[in-house]
Amino acid sequence: MTSRPAEVERLRDLARLRRVRDRIDREYAQPLDVEALARGVNMSAGHLSRQFRLAYGESPYSYLMTRRIERAMALLRRGDVSVTEVCFAVGCSSLGTFSTRFTELVGVPPSVYRRDSAGEVAGMSPCVARQVTRPVRNREARASEPHLT
C-alpha cells in the first residue's frame, strides 16, 4: 500500500515529466541537455533520467533524438533540402551522429531515405502520414527479411 505523501510526490514527478516531454516536443531543434531539462523542473539530472525512463520507456536523450529523427524524415521526404541542411535544421550538430542515429531508428541512412521516400505519403492525411512514418525507437529498426532456401 502506498502512503499518501509518496503518491503525491509520484504524481508531482509525473507532471514534471510531462512538462519535460512537452518541452522536448516543442524545442527539439534547440540545444537541449538533460541537466538543462532537469533544472527547468527542479529535479536532479539523475532523478529526471531514471523517472523519465520509468514513465516513457526511454531516456530523455533518446526521446529527443527520436523527435529530431521524426522531423528529419518529414524534411527529407520533401526532397528539396540536403541531408546536411536537415541535420542542422533539426538541432543536431554532428552529421556523423545524426546519420548513425537516423540509420539505427529508420533502418536506412538519411540519403537513402531521401531518395526512396519521395511520394511515400502522397495523398495521406498528415496525422496518418505521421503515424505511418514514425521512426522505431530503441534500435528496433526492422532488419531485412532473411532469405530462406
PDB file of N, CA, C and O in Angstrom, residues 20 23-24 27-28 30-41 43-45 48-49 60-61 64 68 91:
ATOM      1  N   VAL A  20       8.657  18.148 -19.189  1.00  0.00           N
ATOM      2  CA  VAL A  20       9.929  17.892 -19.881  1.00  0.00           C
ATOM      3  C   VAL A  20       9.657  17.329 -21.276  1.00  0.00           C
ATOM      4  O   VAL A  20      10.231  17.798 -22.263  1.00  0.00           O
ATOM      5  N   ARG A  23       8.363  20.010 -23.501  1.00  0.00           N
ATOM      6  CA  ARG A  23       9.440  20.936 -23.883  1.00  0.00           C
ATOM      7  C   ARG A  23      10.290  20.329 -24.993  1.00  0.00           C
ATOM      8  O   ARG A  23      10.647  21.003 -25.959  1.00  0.00           O
ATOM      9  N   ILE A  24      10.609  19.057 -24.875  1.00  0.00           N
ATOM     10  CA  ILE A  24      11.381  18.386 -25.927  1.00  0.00           C
ATOM     11  C   ILE A  24      10.602  18.417 -27.239  1.00  0.00           C
ATOM     12  O   ILE A  24      11.168  18.703 -28.296  1.00  0.00           O
ATOM     13  N   GLU A  27      10.826  22.151 -28.459  1.00  0.00           N
ATOM     14  CA  GLU A  27      12.143  22.752 -28.661  1.00  0.00           C
ATOM     15  C   GLU A  27      13.188  21.755 -29.163  1.00  0.00           C
ATOM     16  O   GLU A  27      14.377  21.944 -28.942  1.00  0.00           O
ATOM     17  N   TYR A  28      12.754  20.715 -29.882  1.00  0.00           N
ATOM     18  CA  TYR A  28      13.671  19.661 -30.331  1.00  0.00           C
ATOM     19  C   TYR A  28      14.858  20.200 -31.118  1.00  0.00           C
ATOM     20  O   TYR A  28      15.938  19.618 -31.103  1.00  0.00           O
ATOM     21  N   GLN A  30      16.420  22.990 -30.621  1.00  0.00           N
ATOM     22  CA  GLN A  30      17.293  23.810 -29.778  1.00  0.00           C
ATOM     23  C   GLN A  30      18.326  22.919 -29.098  1.00  0.00           C
ATOM     24  O   GLN A  30      18.111  21.724 -28.927  1.00  0.00           O
ATOM     25  N   PRO A  31      19.438  23.521 -28.663  1.00  0.00           N
ATOM     26  CA  PRO A  31      20.407  22.725 -27.891  1.00  0.00           C
ATOM     27  C   PRO A  31      19.792  22.374 -26.532  1.00  0.00           C
ATOM     28  O   PRO A  31      19.532  23.254 -25.727  1.00  0.00           O
ATOM     29  N   LEU A  32      19.491  21.120 -26.321  1.00  0.00           N
ATOM     30  CA  LEU A  32      18.914  20.658 -25.055  1.00  0.00           C
ATOM     31  C   LEU A  32      19.816  19.581 -24.467  1.00  0.00           C
ATOM     32  O   LEU A  32      20.335  18.737 -25.182  1.00  0.00           O
ATOM     33  N   ASP A  33      19.995  19.623 -23.168  1.00  0.00           N
ATOM     34  CA  ASP A  33      20.696  18.544 -22.487  1.00  0.00           C
ATOM     35  C   ASP A  33      19.926  18.200 -21.222  1.00  0.00           C
ATOM     36  O   ASP A  33      19.072  18.956 -20.760  1.00  0.00           O
ATOM     37  N   VAL A  34      20.210  17.048 -20.664  1.00  0.00           N
ATOM     38  CA  VAL A  34      19.455  16.550 -19.518  1.00  0.00           C
ATOM     39  C   VAL A  34      19.573  17.500 -18.328  1.00  0.00           C
ATOM     40  O   VAL A  34      18.594  17.739 -17.623  1.00  0.00           O
ATOM     41  N   GLU A  35      20.754  18.082 -18.127  1.00  0.00           N
ATOM     42  CA  GLU A  35      20.929  18.995 -16.996  1.00  0.00           C
ATOM     43  C   GLU A  35      20.006  20.207 -17.115  1.00  0.00           C
ATOM     44  O   GLU A  35      19.362  20.611 -16.153  1.00  0.00           O
ATOM     45  N   ALA A  36      19.915  20.782 -18.312  1.00  0.00           N
ATOM     46  CA  ALA A  36      19.049  21.948 -18.519  1.00  0.00           C
ATOM     47  C   ALA A  36      17.581  21.558 -18.364  1.00  0.00           C
ATOM     48  O   ALA A  36      16.795  22.300 -17.759  1.00  0.00           O
ATOM     49  N   LEU A  37      17.208  20.408 -18.890  1.00  0.00           N
ATOM     50  CA  LEU A  37      15.830  19.941 -18.753  1.00  0.00           C
ATOM     51  C   LEU A  37      15.489  19.719 -17.282  1.00  0.00           C
ATOM     52  O   LEU A  37      14.402  20.085 -16.822  1.00  0.00           O
ATOM     53  N   ALA A  38      16.422  19.134 -16.545  1.00  0.00           N
ATOM     54  CA  ALA A  38      16.201  18.856 -15.120  1.00  0.00           C
ATOM     55  C   ALA A  38      16.081  20.156 -14.321  1.00  0.00           C
ATOM     56  O   ALA A  38      15.198  20.287 -13.464  1.00  0.00           O
ATOM     57  N   ARG A  39      16.952  21.119 -14.620  1.00  0.00           N
ATOM     58  CA  ARG A  39      16.866  22.417 -13.927  1.00  0.00           C
ATOM     59  C   ARG A  39      15.519  23.070 -14.150  1.00  0.00           C
ATOM     60  O   ARG A  39      14.954  23.676 -13.241  1.00  0.00           O
ATOM     61  N   GLY A  40      14.980  22.928 -15.347  1.00  0.00           N
ATOM     62  CA  GLY A  40      13.700  23.544 -15.685  1.00  0.00           C
ATOM     63  C   GLY A  40      12.525  23.016 -14.882  1.00  0.00           C
ATOM     64  O   GLY A  40      11.488  23.671 -14.799  1.00  0.00           O
ATOM     65  N   VAL A  41      12.664  21.832 -14.280  1.00  0.00           N
ATOM     66  CA  VAL A  41      11.586  21.250 -13.471  1.00  0.00           C
ATOM     67  C   VAL A  41      12.041  20.963 -12.040  1.00  0.00           C
ATOM     68  O   VAL A  41      11.397  20.200 -11.319  1.00  0.00           O
ATOM     69  N   MET A  43      14.578  19.239 -10.731  1.00  0.00           N
ATOM     70  CA  MET A  43      14.958  17.858 -10.434  1.00  0.00           C
ATOM     71  C   MET A  43      16.447  17.721 -10.707  1.00  0.00           C
ATOM     72  O   MET A  43      17.020  18.514 -11.460  1.00  0.00           O
ATOM     73  N   SER A  44      17.059  16.722 -10.127  1.00  0.00           N
ATOM     74  CA  SER A  44      18.441  16.429 -10.492  1.00  0.00           C
ATOM     75  C   SER A  44      18.427  15.696 -11.832  1.00  0.00           C
ATOM     76  O   SER A  44      17.432  15.063 -12.200  1.00  0.00           O
ATOM     77  N   ALA A  45      19.525  15.781 -12.549  1.00  0.00           N
ATOM     78  CA  ALA A  45      19.615  15.124 -13.861  1.00  0.00           C
ATOM     79  C   ALA A  45      19.443  13.614 -13.721  1.00  0.00           C
ATOM     80  O   ALA A  45      18.757  12.977 -14.537  1.00  0.00           O
ATOM     81  N   LEU A  48      15.748  12.818 -12.952  1.00  0.00           N
ATOM     82  CA  LEU A  48      14.956  13.009 -14.168  1.00  0.00           C
ATOM     83  C   LEU A  48      15.158  11.839 -15.125  1.00  0.00           C
ATOM     84  O   LEU A  48      14.187  11.281 -15.643  1.00  0.00           O
ATOM     85  N   SER A  49      16.381  11.459 -15.369  1.00  0.00           N
ATOM     86  CA  SER A  49      16.657  10.358 -16.303  1.00  0.00           C
ATOM     87  C   SER A  49      16.013   9.056 -15.851  1.00  0.00           C
ATOM     88  O   SER A  49      15.385   8.360 -16.659  1.00  0.00           O
ATOM     89  N   PRO A  60      15.598  10.628 -21.631  1.00  0.00           N
ATOM     90  CA  PRO A  60      15.253  11.912 -22.253  1.00  0.00           C
ATOM     91  C   PRO A  60      16.038  12.160 -23.546  1.00  0.00           C
ATOM     92  O   PRO A  60      15.484  12.659 -24.527  1.00  0.00           O
ATOM     93  N   TYR A  61      17.319  11.795 -23.563  1.00  0.00           N
ATOM     94  CA  TYR A  61      18.134  11.990 -24.764  1.00  0.00           C
ATOM     95  C   TYR A  61      17.599  11.154 -25.925  1.00  0.00           C
ATOM     96  O   TYR A  61      17.479  11.632 -27.060  1.00  0.00           O
ATOM     97  N   LEU A  64      14.495  12.762 -27.242  1.00  0.00           N
ATOM     98  CA  LEU A  64      14.852  13.943 -28.028  1.00  0.00           C
ATOM     99  C   LEU A  64      15.325  13.535 -29.424  1.00  0.00           C
ATOM    100  O   LEU A  64      14.883  14.100 -30.432  1.00  0.00           O
ATOM    101  N   ARG A  68      13.796  14.422 -33.158  1.00  0.00           N
ATOM    102  CA  ARG A  68      14.609  15.021 -34.220  1.00  0.00           C
ATOM    103  C   ARG A  68      14.566  14.177 -35.485  1.00  0.00           C
ATOM    104  O   ARG A  68      14.459  14.715 -36.596  1.00  0.00           O
ATOM    105  N   GLY A  91      18.454  20.343 -35.199  1.00  0.00           N
ATOM    106  CA  GLY A  91      19.166  20.565 -33.944  1.00  0.00           C
ATOM    107  C   GLY A  91      20.371  19.694 -33.691  1.00  0.00           C
ATOM    108  O   GLY A  91      20.959  19.736 -32.616  1.00  0.00           O
TER     109      GLY A  91
END
